[in-house]
CSV table of C-alpha atoms in Angstrom, one decimal:
chain,number,residue,atom,x,y,z
A,1,MET,CA,122.9,127.1,121.5
A,2,THR,CA,121.4,125.0,119.1
A,3,HIS,CA,117.9,124.9,118.6
A,4,GLN,CA,116.9,121.7,120.4
A,5,PRO,CA,113.3,120.4,119.4
A,6,MET,CA,111.1,119.4,122.0
A,7,LYS,CA,109.7,116.1,122.6
A,8,THR,CA,106.0,115.9,121.5
A,9,SER,CA,104.9,114.5,125.1
A,10,GLU,CA,106.4,117.9,126.2
A,11,MET,CA,104.4,120.0,123.9
A,12,SER,CA,101.3,121.6,125.6
A,13,VAL,CA,97.8,121.6,124.5
A,14,GLN,CA,98.1,125.4,123.6
A,15,ASP,CA,101.5,124.4,121.5
A,16,ARG,CA,99.3,121.7,120.0
A,17,SER,CA,96.2,123.7,118.7
A,18,LEU,CA,98.8,126.6,117.9
A,19,ALA,CA,100.1,124.3,115.2
A,20,MET,CA,96.6,123.2,114.4
A,21,ALA,CA,95.6,126.9,113.7
A,22,GLU,CA,98.4,127.5,111.2
A,23,TRP,CA,98.3,124.6,109.3
A,24,PHE,CA,94.5,123.9,108.7
A,25,PRO,CA,93.9,126.7,106.8
A,26,ILE,CA,97.2,124.8,104.0
A,27,PHE,CA,95.4,121.5,104.5
A,28,PHE,CA,91.9,122.6,103.3
A,29,CYS,CA,93.3,124.7,100.8
A,30,LEU,CA,95.6,121.3,99.6
A,31,ILE,CA,92.1,119.1,100.1
A,32,ALA,CA,90.1,121.3,98.3
A,33,LEU,CA,92.8,121.5,95.6
A,34,TYR,CA,93.4,118.1,94.8
A,35,ILE,CA,90.0,116.8,95.8
A,36,PRO,CA,89.1,116.8,91.9
A,37,THR,CA,92.0,114.6,91.2
A,38,TRP,CA,91.2,112.2,93.5
A,39,VAL,CA,87.7,111.7,92.3
A,40,ASP,CA,88.8,111.3,88.9
A,41,LEU,CA,91.7,109.0,90.0
A,42,ALA,CA,89.8,107.1,92.0
A,43,ARG,CA,87.0,106.7,88.9
A,44,THR,CA,89.7,105.7,86.2
A,45,ILE,CA,92.9,104.5,87.3
A,46,TRP,CA,92.4,103.5,91.1
A,47,ALA,CA,89.8,101.6,90.2
A,48,THR,CA,92.2,99.1,87.8
A,49,GLU,CA,93.9,96.3,88.7
A,50,ALA,CA,97.5,97.7,88.4
A,51,GLN,CA,96.7,101.2,89.8
A,52,ALA,CA,94.2,100.2,92.6
A,53,HIS,CA,97.2,101.2,95.6
A,54,GLY,CA,97.1,104.8,94.9
A,55,PRO,CA,94.6,105.3,97.5
A,56,ILE,CA,96.7,103.6,100.3
A,57,ILE,CA,99.6,105.1,99.2
A,58,LEU,CA,97.3,108.5,99.7
A,59,GLY,CA,96.4,107.3,102.9
A,60,VAL,CA,99.5,106.1,104.0
A,61,ALA,CA,101.5,109.0,102.9
A,62,LEU,CA,98.6,111.8,104.7
A,63,TRP,CA,99.1,109.3,107.5
A,64,LEU,CA,103.2,109.9,108.1
A,65,PHE,CA,102.7,113.8,107.3
A,66,TRP,CA,100.3,113.5,110.8
A,67,GLN,CA,103.4,112.0,112.4
A,68,LYS,CA,105.8,114.4,111.5
A,69,ARG,CA,103.3,117.8,112.0
A,70,LEU,CA,104.7,118.8,115.5
A,71,VAL,CA,108.2,118.4,114.4
A,72,ILE,CA,107.6,120.6,111.5
A,73,HIS,CA,105.5,122.8,113.5
A,74,GLU,CA,108.2,123.2,115.9
A,75,LEU,CA,110.9,124.5,113.6
A,76,PRO,CA,111.9,128.2,113.2
A,77,THR,CA,109.5,130.4,111.1
A,78,ARG,CA,112.1,131.4,108.2
A,79,PRO,CA,111.0,134.2,105.6
A,80,ALA,CA,109.6,132.3,102.5
A,81,SER,CA,112.8,131.4,100.6
A,82,LYS,CA,112.8,132.1,96.4
A,83,SER,CA,113.2,128.6,95.7
A,84,GLY,CA,110.4,127.7,97.7
A,85,TRP,CA,108.0,129.9,95.6
A,86,THR,CA,109.2,129.2,92.2
A,87,LEU,CA,108.9,125.6,93.2
A,88,PHE,CA,105.5,126.2,94.5
A,89,VAL,CA,104.8,128.6,90.9
A,90,ILE,CA,106.0,125.3,89.0
A,91,GLY,CA,103.8,122.3,90.7
A,92,LEU,CA,100.6,124.6,90.4
A,93,LEU,CA,101.2,125.3,86.8
A,94,LEU,CA,101.7,121.1,86.8
A,95,TYR,CA,98.2,121.0,88.1
A,96,VAL,CA,96.9,123.2,86.1
A,97,ILE,CA,98.3,121.9,82.6
A,98,GLY,CA,97.6,118.2,84.2
A,99,ARG,CA,94.1,118.7,84.9
A,100,SER,CA,93.1,121.1,82.0
A,101,GLN,CA,94.7,118.7,79.7
A,102,ASP,CA,93.8,115.1,81.4
A,103,ILE,CA,97.5,114.1,81.8
A,104,GLN,CA,97.2,112.8,85.1
A,105,PHE,CA,101.2,112.3,85.6
A,106,PHE,CA,101.3,115.9,85.8
A,107,GLU,CA,98.4,116.6,88.1
A,108,VAL,CA,99.3,114.1,90.4
A,109,SER,CA,102.8,115.1,90.7
A,110,SER,CA,102.0,118.3,91.1
A,111,GLN,CA,101.5,117.4,94.6
A,112,ILE,CA,104.9,116.5,95.5
A,113,VAL,CA,106.1,119.9,94.3
A,114,VAL,CA,103.4,122.0,96.0
A,115,VAL,CA,103.6,120.6,99.4
A,116,SER,CA,107.1,120.2,99.0
A,117,SER,CA,107.4,124.0,98.3
A,118,LEU,CA,104.7,124.8,100.9
A,119,LEU,CA,107.3,123.6,103.3
A,120,LEU,CA,110.2,125.6,102.2
A,121,ILE,CA,108.1,128.4,102.1
A,122,LEU,CA,106.9,128.2,106.2
A,123,ARG,CA,109.7,126.3,107.1
A,124,GLY,CA,112.9,126.3,105.4
A,125,TRP,CA,114.7,123.7,103.8
A,126,ALA,CA,114.8,121.7,107.6
A,127,ALA,CA,111.0,121.4,107.1
A,128,LEU,CA,111.4,119.4,104.1
A,129,ARG,CA,114.6,117.2,105.4
A,130,ALA,CA,111.9,116.4,108.3
A,131,ALA,CA,109.3,115.3,105.9
A,132,TRP,CA,111.4,113.7,103.5
A,133,PHE,CA,109.8,110.2,103.9
A,134,PRO,CA,106.4,111.2,103.0
A,135,ILE,CA,107.1,113.3,100.1
A,136,PHE,CA,109.3,110.4,98.8
A,137,PHE,CA,106.0,107.8,99.5
A,138,LEU,CA,103.6,110.2,97.3
A,139,PHE,CA,106.3,109.0,94.3
A,140,PHE,CA,104.5,105.8,94.4
A,141,MET,CA,101.1,107.2,93.7
A,142,ILE,CA,101.7,108.9,90.9
A,143,PRO,CA,100.3,106.7,87.6
A,144,LEU,CA,102.9,105.8,85.2
A,145,PRO,CA,102.5,105.5,81.2
A,146,GLY,CA,101.0,101.9,80.3
A,147,THR,CA,104.4,102.3,77.7
A,148,PHE,CA,106.9,103.0,80.3
A,149,VAL,CA,105.2,100.1,82.8
A,150,ASP,CA,105.3,98.0,79.8
A,151,ALA,CA,109.3,98.5,78.5
A,152,LEU,CA,110.0,98.6,82.7
A,153,THR,CA,108.2,95.0,83.0
A,154,LEU,CA,109.2,93.3,79.5
A,155,PRO,CA,112.7,91.9,80.8
A,156,MET,CA,110.8,90.6,84.2
A,157,LYS,CA,108.1,88.9,82.1
A,158,MET,CA,110.5,87.3,80.4
A,159,ALA,CA,112.5,86.4,82.5
A,160,VAL,CA,109.6,84.1,84.5
A,161,SER,CA,108.6,83.0,81.2
A,162,TYR,CA,112.3,81.6,81.0
A,163,VAL,CA,112.2,80.1,84.3
A,164,ALA,CA,108.9,78.2,84.5
A,165,GLU,CA,109.5,76.9,81.0
A,166,ASN,CA,112.7,75.4,82.0
A,167,VAL,CA,111.7,74.2,85.1
A,168,LEU,CA,108.4,72.3,84.1
A,169,TYR,CA,110.4,70.7,80.7
A,170,GLY,CA,112.4,69.7,83.3
A,171,LEU,CA,109.8,68.0,85.7
A,172,GLY,CA,108.9,65.9,82.6
A,173,TYR,CA,106.0,68.2,81.0
A,174,PRO,CA,105.5,69.2,77.8
A,175,ILE,CA,106.0,72.7,77.6
A,176,SER,CA,107.6,75.2,74.5
A,177,ARG,CA,107.7,78.6,74.8
């Protein structure tokens, strides 16, 4: 017999309280771990026009996780997997290296690795599959190095410039590039 997940409306208040009691320490520790990162980002890169979407991405990702909380909680508890613990250690190392060396790319991307590893440790691969979209969405919060962004956007800038020049020249404006 396969395990059929219960609908959110069918869960009792006690089941919801148990879900919150189990996951609250994890959320608290994650928030305590990453508050310095978010504060630094808010003071630096999130204050720029290019990365101002970061807090919005974080807020939406948290909301998406909140929407999946009962589905994930209802999954059967699995024994902690070696891959989960390995990923957890890698995530914490990324965080420590990123924080100590001021490499925001490592520090911010460690959130994805740590959250994924905790889901693997506590509920297994099914939880990771259930939360795939909120985890994927967090990738958009990672600040990319300026040289990478420049290399990625230069062809688009050139194309827009070419089209604008030809359209304006075709309309009789004296323009050159």
